[in-house]
Amino acid sequence: MATNSTEHQTQTTSSGGVVVRELSKHYATPKGETLTVLDRVSLDVRPGEFVSIVGPSGCGKTTLLRILQGLEEHDGGEVLVDGQAPGKVATGFVFQKASLFPWRTVQRNVAFGLDLSVLKDTPNRPPGKDGSKERVAQLLQLTNLTEFADYYPSQISGGMQQRVNLARALAIQPSVLLMDEPFSALDAQTREKLQRDLQKVVSEIGTTTIFITHDIREAIFQADRVFVMASNPGRFVKVYEVDEKHPRGAEFQQSDRIAELSREIWGLLHAPKPEVPVAL
Ligand SMILES: Nc1ncnc2c1ncn2[C@@H]1O[C@H](COP(=O)(O)OP(=O)(O)O)[C@@H](O)[C@H]1O
Ligand SMILES: [Mg+2]
């Protein structure tokens, strides 16, 4: 099941793909030393693929996502999101904290990005005349939020808030969906439910997704491939393929296959640091 990935050598710049080749990122420490956060990291995500990344705290996962969003510069290597430099294409983000607008209802939160793009592209067009209304309704339905469309964020649970966050991220039809520990603040039962909901939504819409989590089982459940990172410096040490069709449900979530693979990845993450970094 494990593969040593050499796929980064193939050009994948078609719609929705992500190419990260030999990416390096350094920070200056307060002592004036250089901290290598990412060391020649390579990752090639096919359009429509779901990739999970697991790794110890501080290994550079969030930094990698921020670079893909265009929020952070990188020092070396190449990064292409949907064939373009980061920040040039629409990306959807879902982070641990839902950060919804408290004064907007659920449906107005979901419509937020669409409102912005309508204002930007067609200043004189009244809202709702461009299919955005239908799109919001479709996403509310997909995320089981239709009956809560007129609620405010403070009136719904944390799990529902995170579903609104997901619907909002997808409303703009992003080339790539980036998720950084989106379910880690939720209780175990809600988390498992949202994992299944995410399966349904993403397989219906087919968005390329990069999903960061410290929950190994969650990483496996969602992903076509799980990339395992090590720290100091941050780098990929192994890639696992998860050959199971989408959408995946409760049966797969509780399966021995996930338990076994999870144990293997746990062992890898807790193994003594190899003297020579594993080259992918
Ligand atoms: N703006 C910054 N300035 C200096 N160091 C940073 C900055 N952002 C992150 N780091 C450091 O980079 C490393 C990786 O951080 P991060 O990407 O948040 O890791 P992860 O998400 O895997 O926990 C950590 O050692 C962190 O302290
Ligand atoms: Mg992080």
PDB file of C-alpha atoms and ligand atoms in Angstrom:
ATOM      1  CA  MET A   1       0.000   0.000   0.000  1.00  0.00           C
ATOM      2  CA  ALA A   2       2.903   2.356   0.672  1.00  0.00           C
ATOM      3  CA  THR A   3       4.593   3.905  -2.303  1.00  0.00           C
ATOM      4  CA  ASN A   4       7.671   5.937  -2.764  1.00  0.00           C
ATOM      5  CA  SER A   5       6.256   8.794  -4.780  1.00  0.00           C
ATOM      6  CA  THR A   6       8.073   9.891  -7.859  1.00  0.00           C
ATOM      7  CA  GLU A   7       4.978  11.515  -9.281  1.00  0.00           C
ATOM      8  CA  HIS A   8       6.273  14.991  -8.695  1.00  0.00           C
ATOM      9  CA  GLN A   9       8.447  14.430 -11.732  1.00  0.00           C
ATOM     10  CA  THR A  10       5.384  14.448 -13.973  1.00  0.00           C
ATOM     11  CA  GLN A  11       3.886  17.782 -14.956  1.00  0.00           C
ATOM     12  CA  THR A  12       0.328  18.119 -13.683  1.00  0.00           C
ATOM     13  CA  THR A  13      -0.993  21.553 -14.379  1.00  0.00           C
ATOM     14  CA  SER A  14      -4.483  20.714 -15.574  1.00  0.00           C
ATOM     15  CA  SER A  15      -7.567  22.184 -13.909  1.00  0.00           C
ATOM     16  CA  GLY A  16      -7.633  21.948 -10.122  1.00  0.00           C
ATOM     17  CA  GLY A  17      -4.295  20.191  -9.720  1.00  0.00           C
ATOM     18  CA  VAL A  18      -1.565  21.244  -7.327  1.00  0.00           C
ATOM     19  CA  VAL A  19       2.145  20.955  -8.011  1.00  0.00           C
ATOM     20  CA  VAL A  20       4.689  21.525  -5.280  1.00  0.00           C
ATOM     21  CA  ARG A  21       8.227  20.776  -6.312  1.00  0.00           C
ATOM     22  CA  GLU A  22      11.316  20.980  -4.098  1.00  0.00           C
ATOM     23  CA  LEU A  23       9.624  23.642  -1.995  1.00  0.00           C
ATOM     24  CA  SER A  24      11.702  25.199   0.778  1.00  0.00           C
ATOM     25  CA  LYS A  25      10.736  27.703   3.428  1.00  0.00           C
ATOM     26  CA  HIS A  26      12.909  29.297   6.092  1.00  0.00           C
ATOM     27  CA  TYR A  27      12.188  31.653   8.967  1.00  0.00           C
ATOM     28  CA  ALA A  28      14.644  33.785  10.907  1.00  0.00           C
ATOM     29  CA  THR A  29      14.519  32.992  14.636  1.00  0.00           C
ATOM     30  CA  PRO A  30      14.660  35.786  17.235  1.00  0.00           C
ATOM     31  CA  LYS A  31      18.296  34.726  17.864  1.00  0.00           C
ATOM     32  CA  GLY A  32      19.139  35.492  14.264  1.00  0.00           C
ATOM     33  CA  GLU A  33      19.449  31.837  13.255  1.00  0.00           C
ATOM     34  CA  THR A  34      17.702  30.320  10.256  1.00  0.00           C
ATOM     35  CA  LEU A  35      14.932  27.801  10.866  1.00  0.00           C
ATOM     36  CA  THR A  36      14.252  25.471   7.938  1.00  0.00           C
ATOM     37  CA  VAL A  37      10.525  24.843   8.177  1.00  0.00           C
ATOM     38  CA  LEU A  38      10.067  23.022   4.866  1.00  0.00           C
ATOM     39  CA  ASP A  39      12.947  21.254   3.198  1.00  0.00           C
ATOM     40  CA  ARG A  40      12.542  20.439  -0.504  1.00  0.00           C
ATOM     41  CA  VAL A  41       8.960  19.254  -0.170  1.00  0.00           C
ATOM     42  CA  SER A  42       7.311  17.783  -3.268  1.00  0.00           C
ATOM     43  CA  LEU A  43       3.645  17.010  -3.678  1.00  0.00           C
ATOM     44  CA  ASP A  44       1.596  16.451  -6.792  1.00  0.00           C
ATOM     45  CA  VAL A  45      -2.171  16.450  -6.333  1.00  0.00           C
ATOM     46  CA  ARG A  46      -4.256  15.355  -9.297  1.00  0.00           C
ATOM     47  CA  PRO A  47      -7.396  17.320 -10.208  1.00  0.00           C
ATOM     48  CA  GLY A  48     -10.264  15.994  -8.110  1.00  0.00           C
ATOM     49  CA  GLU A  49      -7.987  14.070  -5.785  1.00  0.00           C
ATOM     50  CA  PHE A  50      -8.317  14.126  -1.992  1.00  0.00           C
ATOM     51  CA  VAL A  51      -4.972  14.240  -0.223  1.00  0.00           C
ATOM     52  CA  SER A  52      -4.498  14.150   3.552  1.00  0.00           C
ATOM     53  CA  ILE A  53      -1.351  15.297   5.304  1.00  0.00           C
ATOM     54  CA  VAL A  54      -0.449  14.087   8.798  1.00  0.00           C
ATOM     55  CA  GLY A  55       2.610  14.995  10.798  1.00  0.00           C
ATOM     56  CA  PRO A  56       3.801  16.129  14.207  1.00  0.00           C
ATOM     57  CA  SER A  57       2.959  19.559  15.524  1.00  0.00           C
ATOM     58  CA  GLY A  58       5.332  22.183  14.152  1.00  0.00           C
ATOM     59  CA  CYS A  59       6.432  20.193  11.085  1.00  0.00           C
ATOM     60  CA  GLY A  60       5.208  22.913   8.710  1.00  0.00           C
ATOM     61  CA  LYS A  61       1.735  21.748   7.643  1.00  0.00           C
ATOM     62  CA  THR A  62       0.036  25.107   8.159  1.00  0.00           C
ATOM     63  CA  THR A  63       2.972  26.889   6.546  1.00  0.00           C
ATOM     64  CA  LEU A  64       2.541  24.712   3.455  1.00  0.00           C
ATOM     65  CA  LEU A  65      -1.176  25.560   3.244  1.00  0.00           C
ATOM     66  CA  ARG A  66      -0.475  29.269   3.717  1.00  0.00           C
ATOM     67  CA  ILE A  67       1.994  29.114   0.826  1.00  0.00           C
ATOM     68  CA  LEU A  68      -0.652  27.402  -1.344  1.00  0.00           C
ATOM     69  CA  GLN A  69      -3.114  30.153  -0.422  1.00  0.00           C
ATOM     70  CA  GLY A  70      -0.620  32.804  -1.425  1.00  0.00           C
ATOM     71  CA  LEU A  71      -0.460  34.205   2.114  1.00  0.00           C
ATOM     72  CA  GLU A  72       3.182  33.265   2.592  1.00  0.00           C
ATOM     73  CA  GLU A  73       6.149  33.527   0.250  1.00  0.00           C
ATOM     74  CA  HIS A  74       8.395  30.534  -0.307  1.00  0.00           C
ATOM     75  CA  ASP A  75      12.166  30.615  -0.630  1.00  0.00           C
ATOM     76  CA  GLY A  76      12.899  27.860  -3.079  1.00  0.00           C
ATOM     77  CA  GLY A  77      11.199  25.463  -5.469  1.00  0.00           C
ATOM     78  CA  GLU A  78       8.053  25.705  -7.506  1.00  0.00           C
ATOM     79  CA  VAL A  79       4.390  25.943  -6.524  1.00  0.00           C
ATOM     80  CA  LEU A  80       1.465  25.835  -8.947  1.00  0.00           C
ATOM     81  CA  VAL A  81      -2.191  25.842  -7.968  1.00  0.00           C
ATOM     82  CA  ASP A  82      -4.409  25.016 -10.920  1.00  0.00           C
ATOM     83  CA  GLY A  83      -1.426  25.801 -13.135  1.00  0.00           C
ATOM     84  CA  GLN A  84      -0.864  29.263 -11.677  1.00  0.00           C
ATOM     85  CA  ALA A  85       1.113  30.978  -8.953  1.00  0.00           C
ATOM     86  CA  PRO A  86      -0.537  30.786  -5.499  1.00  0.00           C
ATOM     87  CA  GLY A  87      -3.032  33.585  -4.869  1.00  0.00           C
ATOM     88  CA  LYS A  88      -3.978  33.850  -8.558  1.00  0.00           C
ATOM     89  CA  VAL A  89      -6.812  31.326  -8.464  1.00  0.00           C
ATOM     90  CA  ALA A  90      -9.773  30.932  -6.137  1.00  0.00           C
ATOM     91  CA  THR A  91      -9.019  28.614  -3.239  1.00  0.00           C
ATOM     92  CA  GLY A  92     -11.456  27.666  -0.492  1.00  0.00           C
ATOM     93  CA  PHE A  93     -10.232  27.488   3.107  1.00  0.00           C
ATOM     94  CA  VAL A  94     -11.666  25.748   6.115  1.00  0.00           C
ATOM     95  CA  PHE A  95      -9.781  26.099   9.370  1.00  0.00           C
ATOM     96  CA  GLN A  96     -10.295  24.839  12.892  1.00  0.00           C
ATOM     97  CA  LYS A  97     -12.253  27.916  13.873  1.00  0.00           C
ATOM     98  CA  ALA A  98     -15.355  28.553  11.788  1.00  0.00           C
ATOM     99  CA  SER A  99     -14.953  32.383  11.883  1.00  0.00           C
ATOM    100  CA  LEU A 100     -18.412  33.097  10.510  1.00  0.00           C
ATOM    101  CA  PHE A 101     -19.915  36.571  10.352  1.00  0.00           C
ATOM    102  CA  PRO A 102     -22.158  36.713  13.427  1.00  0.00           C
ATOM    103  CA  TRP A 103     -24.456  39.338  11.884  1.00  0.00           C
ATOM    104  CA  ARG A 104     -25.150  37.267   8.767  1.00  0.00           C
ATOM    105  CA  THR A 105     -27.561  34.364   8.700  1.00  0.00           C
ATOM    106  CA  VAL A 106     -26.399  30.905   7.674  1.00  0.00           C
ATOM    107  CA  GLN A 107     -27.378  31.466   4.051  1.00  0.00           C
ATOM    108  CA  ARG A 108     -25.849  34.947   3.939  1.00  0.00           C
ATOM    109  CA  ASN A 109     -22.629  33.511   5.320  1.00  0.00           C
ATOM    110  CA  VAL A 110     -22.606  30.857   2.600  1.00  0.00           C
ATOM    111  CA  ALA A 111     -23.290  33.552   0.002  1.00  0.00           C
ATOM    112  CA  PHE A 112     -20.546  35.838   1.293  1.00  0.00           C
ATOM    113  CA  GLY A 113     -17.886  35.060  -1.325  1.00  0.00           C
ATOM    114  CA  LEU A 114     -20.486  35.150  -4.094  1.00  0.00           C
ATOM    115  CA  ASP A 115     -21.697  38.567  -2.960  1.00  0.00           C
ATOM    116  CA  LEU A 116     -18.116  39.790  -3.222  1.00  0.00           C
ATOM    117  CA  SER A 117     -17.537  38.346  -6.691  1.00  0.00           C
ATOM    118  CA  VAL A 118     -20.885  39.688  -7.941  1.00  0.00           C
ATOM    119  CA  LEU A 119     -19.958  43.162  -6.705  1.00  0.00           C
ATOM    120  CA  LYS A 120     -16.512  42.927  -8.261  1.00  0.00           C
ATOM    121  CA  ASP A 121     -17.395  41.467 -11.662  1.00  0.00           C
ATOM    122  CA  THR A 122     -20.808  42.945 -12.353  1.00  0.00           C
ATOM    123  CA  PRO A 123     -21.327  46.079 -10.284  1.00  0.00           C
ATOM    124  CA  ASN A 124     -24.831  46.812 -11.568  1.00  0.00           C
ATOM    125  CA  ARG A 125     -26.283  43.358 -11.440  1.00  0.00           C
ATOM    126  CA  PRO A 126     -28.704  42.761  -8.585  1.00  0.00           C
ATOM    127  CA  PRO A 127     -27.754  39.846  -6.327  1.00  0.00           C
ATOM    128  CA  GLY A 128     -29.396  36.551  -7.136  1.00  0.00           C
ATOM    129  CA  LYS A 129     -29.499  37.002 -10.914  1.00  0.00           C
ATOM    130  CA  ASP A 130     -26.382  35.006 -11.643  1.00  0.00           C
ATOM    131  CA  GLY A 131     -27.200  31.582 -10.330  1.00  0.00           C
ATOM    132  CA  SER A 132     -25.681  32.323  -6.944  1.00  0.00           C
ATOM    133  CA  LYS A 133     -29.030  31.862  -5.213  1.00  0.00           C
ATOM    134  CA  GLU A 134     -29.340  28.363  -6.661  1.00  0.00           C
ATOM    135  CA  ARG A 135     -25.759  27.579  -5.744  1.00  0.00           C
ATOM    136  CA  VAL A 136     -26.289  28.629  -2.130  1.00  0.00           C
ATOM    137  CA  ALA A 137     -29.467  26.538  -1.967  1.00  0.00           C
ATOM    138  CA  GLN A 138     -27.622  23.528  -3.401  1.00  0.00           C
ATOM    139  CA  LEU A 139     -24.794  23.837  -0.874  1.00  0.00           C
ATOM    140  CA  LEU A 140     -27.191  24.288   2.034  1.00  0.00           C
ATOM    141  CA  GLN A 141     -28.906  21.120   0.960  1.00  0.00           C
ATOM    142  CA  LEU A 142     -25.652  19.197   0.536  1.00  0.00           C
ATOM    143  CA  THR A 143     -24.498  20.215   3.992  1.00  0.00           C
ATOM    144  CA  ASN A 144     -27.922  19.520   5.591  1.00  0.00           C
ATOM    145  CA  LEU A 145     -28.424  23.152   6.518  1.00  0.00           C
ATOM    146  CA  THR A 146     -31.522  24.056   4.521  1.00  0.00           C
ATOM    147  CA  GLU A 147     -33.794  24.261   7.530  1.00  0.00           C
ATOM    148  CA  PHE A 148     -31.276  26.468   9.353  1.00  0.00           C
ATOM    149  CA  ALA A 149     -30.809  28.923   6.467  1.00  0.00           C
ATOM    150  CA  ASP A 150     -32.195  31.859   8.452  1.00  0.00           C
ATOM    151  CA  TYR A 151     -30.461  31.092  11.737  1.00  0.00           C
ATOM    152  CA  TYR A 152     -27.519  33.136  12.993  1.00  0.00           C
ATOM    153  CA  PRO A 153     -24.191  31.428  13.821  1.00  0.00           C
ATOM    154  CA  SER A 154     -24.758  31.838  17.565  1.00  0.00           C
ATOM    155  CA  GLN A 155     -27.984  29.847  17.241  1.00  0.00           C
ATOM    156  CA  ILE A 156     -26.400  26.694  15.791  1.00  0.00           C
ATOM    157  CA  SER A 157     -23.941  24.092  17.140  1.00  0.00           C
ATOM    158  CA  GLY A 158     -20.177  24.034  16.532  1.00  0.00           C
ATOM    159  CA  GLY A 159     -20.555  21.139  14.097  1.00  0.00           C
ATOM    160  CA  MET A 160     -23.163  23.041  12.108  1.00  0.00           C
ATOM    161  CA  GLN A 161     -21.018  26.164  12.109  1.00  0.00           C
ATOM    162  CA  GLN A 162     -18.239  24.153  10.570  1.00  0.00           C
ATOM    163  CA  ARG A 163     -20.649  22.888   7.903  1.00  0.00           C
ATOM    164  CA  VAL A 164     -21.549  26.496   7.102  1.00  0.00           C
ATOM    165  CA  ASN A 165     -17.840  27.204   6.839  1.00  0.00           C
ATOM    166  CA  LEU A 166     -17.443  24.354   4.364  1.00  0.00           C
ATOM    167  CA  ALA A 167     -20.447  25.461   2.300  1.00  0.00           C
ATOM    168  CA  ARG A 168     -19.095  29.017   2.228  1.00  0.00           C
ATOM    169  CA  ALA A 169     -15.681  27.817   1.068  1.00  0.00           C
ATOM    170  CA  LEU A 170     -17.252  25.772  -1.752  1.00  0.00           C
ATOM    171  CA  ALA A 171     -19.737  28.436  -2.854  1.00  0.00           C
ATOM    172  CA  ILE A 172     -17.123  30.306  -4.867  1.00  0.00           C
ATOM    173  CA  GLN A 173     -16.337  27.105  -6.807  1.00  0.00           C
ATOM    174  CA  PRO A 174     -12.690  27.066  -5.784  1.00  0.00           C
ATOM    175  CA  SER A 175     -10.097  25.243  -7.853  1.00  0.00           C
ATOM    176  CA  VAL A 176      -8.751  23.733  -4.656  1.00  0.00           C
ATOM    177  CA  LEU A 177     -10.161  23.289  -1.169  1.00  0.00           C
ATOM    178  CA  LEU A 178      -7.625  23.644   1.655  1.00  0.00           C
ATOM    179  CA  MET A 179      -8.578  22.355   5.103  1.00  0.00           C
ATOM    180  CA  ASP A 180      -6.413  22.793   8.195  1.00  0.00           C
ATOM    181  CA  GLU A 181      -7.532  20.593  11.115  1.00  0.00           C
ATOM    182  CA  PRO A 182     -11.151  21.564  10.428  1.00  0.00           C
ATOM    183  CA  PHE A 183     -12.759  19.164  12.884  1.00  0.00           C
ATOM    184  CA  SER A 184     -10.243  19.192  15.719  1.00  0.00           C
ATOM    185  CA  ALA A 185     -12.311  21.450  17.990  1.00  0.00           C
ATOM    186  CA  LEU A 186     -15.372  19.188  17.772  1.00  0.00           C
ATOM    187  CA  ASP A 187     -16.379  16.269  19.994  1.00  0.00           C
ATOM    188  CA  ALA A 188     -15.649  12.769  18.676  1.00  0.00           C
ATOM    189  CA  GLN A 189     -19.198  11.929  17.621  1.00  0.00           C
ATOM    190  CA  THR A 190     -19.753  15.209  15.774  1.00  0.00           C
ATOM    191  CA  ARG A 191     -16.349  14.833  14.160  1.00  0.00           C
ATOM    192  CA  GLU A 192     -17.175  11.396  12.756  1.00  0.00           C
ATOM    193  CA  LYS A 193     -20.476  12.683  11.407  1.00  0.00           C
ATOM    194  CA  LEU A 194     -18.778  15.637   9.737  1.00  0.00           C
ATOM    195  CA  GLN A 195     -16.156  13.348   8.248  1.00  0.00           C
ATOM    196  CA  ARG A 196     -18.937  11.435   6.522  1.00  0.00           C
ATOM    197  CA  ASP A 197     -20.681  14.648   5.481  1.00  0.00           C
ATOM    198  CA  LEU A 198     -17.454  15.920   3.964  1.00  0.00           C
ATOM    199  CA  GLN A 199     -17.159  12.697   1.968  1.00  0.00           C
ATOM    200  CA  LYS A 200     -20.622  13.234   0.553  1.00  0.00           C
ATOM    201  CA  VAL A 201     -20.049  16.884  -0.298  1.00  0.00           C
ATOM    202  CA  VAL A 202     -16.609  16.591  -1.827  1.00  0.00           C
ATOM    203  CA  SER A 203     -17.397  13.510  -3.876  1.00  0.00           C
ATOM    204  CA  GLU A 204     -20.521  15.198  -5.216  1.00  0.00           C
ATOM    205  CA  ILE A 205     -18.719  18.402  -6.135  1.00  0.00           C
ATOM    206  CA  GLY A 206     -15.385  16.798  -7.039  1.00  0.00           C
ATOM    207  CA  THR A 207     -13.157  19.585  -5.709  1.00  0.00           C
ATOM    208  CA  THR A 208      -9.455  18.862  -5.350  1.00  0.00           C
ATOM    209  CA  THR A 209      -8.847  18.840  -1.597  1.00  0.00           C
ATOM    210  CA  ILE A 210      -5.805  19.042   0.669  1.00  0.00           C
ATOM    211  CA  PHE A 211      -6.755  18.114   4.198  1.00  0.00           C
ATOM    212  CA  ILE A 212      -4.492  18.516   7.201  1.00  0.00           C
ATOM    213  CA  THR A 213      -5.211  16.658  10.389  1.00  0.00           C
ATOM    214  CA  HIS A 214      -3.446  15.147  13.383  1.00  0.00           C
ATOM    215  CA  ASP A 215      -6.105  12.427  13.488  1.00  0.00           C
ATOM    216  CA  ILE A 216      -4.603   9.544  11.512  1.00  0.00           C
ATOM    217  CA  ARG A 217      -7.871   7.619  11.138  1.00  0.00           C
ATOM    218  CA  GLU A 218      -9.592  10.730   9.815  1.00  0.00           C
ATOM    219  CA  ALA A 219      -6.746  11.258   7.345  1.00  0.00           C
ATOM    220  CA  ILE A 220      -7.129   7.726   5.988  1.00  0.00           C
ATOM    221  CA  PHE A 221     -10.921   7.796   5.921  1.00  0.00           C
ATOM    222  CA  GLN A 222     -10.992  10.861   3.686  1.00  0.00           C
ATOM    223  CA  ALA A 223      -8.030  10.498   1.412  1.00  0.00           C
ATOM    224  CA  ASP A 224      -7.005   8.941  -1.850  1.00  0.00           C
ATOM    225  CA  ARG A 225      -3.465   9.386  -0.588  1.00  0.00           C
ATOM    226  CA  VAL A 226      -2.086  10.110   2.870  1.00  0.00           C
ATOM    227  CA  PHE A 227       1.223  12.002   3.007  1.00  0.00           C
ATOM    228  CA  VAL A 228       3.152  11.548   6.233  1.00  0.00           C
ATOM    229  CA  MET A 229       5.440  14.364   7.327  1.00  0.00           C
ATOM    230  CA  ALA A 230       8.386  14.479   9.715  1.00  0.00           C
ATOM    231  CA  SER A 231       9.695  17.612  11.387  1.00  0.00           C
ATOM    232  CA  ASN A 232      12.952  19.525  11.767  1.00  0.00           C
ATOM    233  CA  PRO A 233      13.047  20.111   8.915  1.00  0.00           C
ATOM    234  CA  GLY A 234       9.533  19.466   7.629  1.00  0.00           C
ATOM    235  CA  ARG A 235       9.506  16.906   4.820  1.00  0.00           C
ATOM    236  CA  PHE A 236       7.437  14.013   3.516  1.00  0.00           C
ATOM    237  CA  VAL A 237       8.621  10.593   4.584  1.00  0.00           C
ATOM    238  CA  LYS A 238       5.982   8.295   3.144  1.00  0.00           C
ATOM    239  CA  VAL A 239       2.852   8.217   1.011  1.00  0.00           C
ATOM    240  CA  TYR A 240       0.032   5.704   1.462  1.00  0.00           C
ATOM    241  CA  GLU A 241      -2.641   5.030  -1.130  1.00  0.00           C
ATOM    242  CA  VAL A 242      -6.150   4.336   0.130  1.00  0.00           C
ATOM    243  CA  ASP A 243      -7.934   2.387  -2.550  1.00  0.00           C
ATOM    244  CA  GLU A 244     -11.609   2.758  -1.648  1.00  0.00           C
ATOM    245  CA  LYS A 245     -14.314   4.423  -3.677  1.00  0.00           C
ATOM    246  CA  HIS A 246     -16.067   7.629  -2.578  1.00  0.00           C
ATOM    247  CA  PRO A 247     -18.288   8.572  -0.894  1.00  0.00           C
ATOM    248  CA  ARG A 248     -17.078   6.478   2.032  1.00  0.00           C
ATOM    249  CA  GLY A 249     -19.462   5.726   4.868  1.00  0.00           C
ATOM    250  CA  ALA A 250     -19.635   4.505   8.453  1.00  0.00           C
ATOM    251  CA  GLU A 251     -18.682   0.954   7.555  1.00  0.00           C
ATOM    252  CA  PHE A 252     -15.347   1.977   6.099  1.00  0.00           C
ATOM    253  CA  GLN A 253     -14.858   4.463   8.930  1.00  0.00           C
ATOM    254  CA  GLN A 254     -15.001   1.574  11.439  1.00  0.00           C
ATOM    255  CA  SER A 255     -13.135  -0.932   9.268  1.00  0.00           C
ATOM    256  CA  ASP A 256     -10.132  -3.040  10.215  1.00  0.00           C
ATOM    257  CA  ARG A 257      -8.352  -1.658   7.163  1.00  0.00           C
ATOM    258  CA  ILE A 258      -8.390   1.824   8.627  1.00  0.00           C
ATOM    259  CA  ALA A 259      -7.369   0.522  12.060  1.00  0.00           C
ATOM    260  CA  GLU A 260      -4.415  -1.418  10.619  1.00  0.00           C
ATOM    261  CA  LEU A 261      -3.159   1.363   8.394  1.00  0.00           C
ATOM    262  CA  SER A 262      -3.612   3.813  11.237  1.00  0.00           C
ATOM    263  CA  ARG A 263      -1.373   1.675  13.467  1.00  0.00           C
ATOM    264  CA  GLU A 264       1.256   1.551  10.738  1.00  0.00           C
ATOM    265  CA  ILE A 265       1.255   5.322  10.265  1.00  0.00           C
ATOM    266  CA  TRP A 266       1.269   5.868  14.032  1.00  0.00           C
ATOM    267  CA  GLY A 267       4.371   3.657  14.240  1.00  0.00           C
ATOM    268  CA  LEU A 268       6.047   5.665  11.519  1.00  0.00           C
ATOM    269  CA  LEU A 269       5.252   8.968  13.240  1.00  0.00           C
ATOM    270  CA  HIS A 270       6.600   7.685  16.545  1.00  0.00           C
ATOM    271  CA  ALA A 271       9.689   5.939  15.175  1.00  0.00           C
ATOM    272  CA  PRO A 272      13.106   7.316  16.136  1.00  0.00           C
ATOM    273  CA  LYS A 273      14.260   9.963  13.703  1.00  0.00           C
ATOM    274  CA  PRO A 274      16.123   8.337  10.790  1.00  0.00           C
ATOM    275  CA  GLU A 275      19.761   9.443  10.505  1.00  0.00           C
ATOM    276  CA  VAL A 276      19.437   9.872   6.766  1.00  0.00           C
ATOM    277  CA  PRO A 277      16.248  11.596   5.556  1.00  0.00           C
ATOM    278  CA  VAL A 278      14.148   9.363   3.341  1.00  0.00           C
ATOM    279  CA  ALA A 279      14.192  10.684  -0.196  1.00  0.00           C
ATOM    280  CA  LEU A 280      10.913  10.514  -2.101  1.00  0.00           C
TER     281      LEU A 280
HETATM  282  N1  LIG B   1       5.733  33.648  10.983  1.00  0.00           N
HETATM  283  C1  LIG B   1       6.604  32.787  11.526  1.00  0.00           C
HETATM  284  N2  LIG B   1       7.817  33.207  11.968  1.00  0.00           N
HETATM  285  C2  LIG B   1       8.713  32.331  12.488  1.00  0.00           C
HETATM  286  N3  LIG B   1       8.479  31.012  12.629  1.00  0.00           N
HETATM  287  C3  LIG B   1       7.295  30.538  12.246  1.00  0.00           C
HETATM  288  C4  LIG B   1       6.282  31.383  11.665  1.00  0.00           C
HETATM  289  N4  LIG B   1       5.201  30.613  11.353  1.00  0.00           N
HETATM  290  C5  LIG B   1       5.520  29.356  11.721  1.00  0.00           C
HETATM  291  N5  LIG B   1       6.766  29.309  12.256  1.00  0.00           N
HETATM  292  C6  LIG B   1       7.435  28.085  12.719  1.00  0.00           C
HETATM  293  O1  LIG B   1       7.418  27.168  11.659  1.00  0.00           O
HETATM  294  C7  LIG B   1       7.265  25.849  12.158  1.00  0.00           C
HETATM  295  C8  LIG B   1       6.099  25.187  11.479  1.00  0.00           C
HETATM  296  O2  LIG B   1       4.882  25.811  11.885  1.00  0.00           O
HETATM  297  P1  LIG B   1       3.468  25.341  11.331  1.00  0.00           P
HETATM  298  O3  LIG B   1       3.500  25.390   9.854  1.00  0.00           O
HETATM  299  O4  LIG B   1       2.437  26.141  12.029  1.00  0.00           O
HETATM  300  O5  LIG B   1       3.429  23.815  11.812  1.00  0.00           O
HETATM  301  P2  LIG B   1       2.209  22.793  11.932  1.00  0.00           P
HETATM  302  O6  LIG B   1       1.030  23.397  11.277  1.00  0.00           O
HETATM  303  O7  LIG B   1       2.697  21.536  11.281  1.00  0.00           O
HETATM  304  O8  LIG B   1       1.992  22.563  13.404  1.00  0.00           O
HETATM  305  C9  LIG B   1       7.126  25.963  13.679  1.00  0.00           C
HETATM  306  O9  LIG B   1       8.388  25.703  14.255  1.00  0.00           O
HETATM  307  C10 LIG B   1       6.709  27.394  13.865  1.00  0.00           C
HETATM  308  O10 LIG B   1       7.169  27.867  15.097  1.00  0.00           O
HETATM  309 MG    MG B   2      -0.896  23.827  11.974  1.00  0.00          MG
END
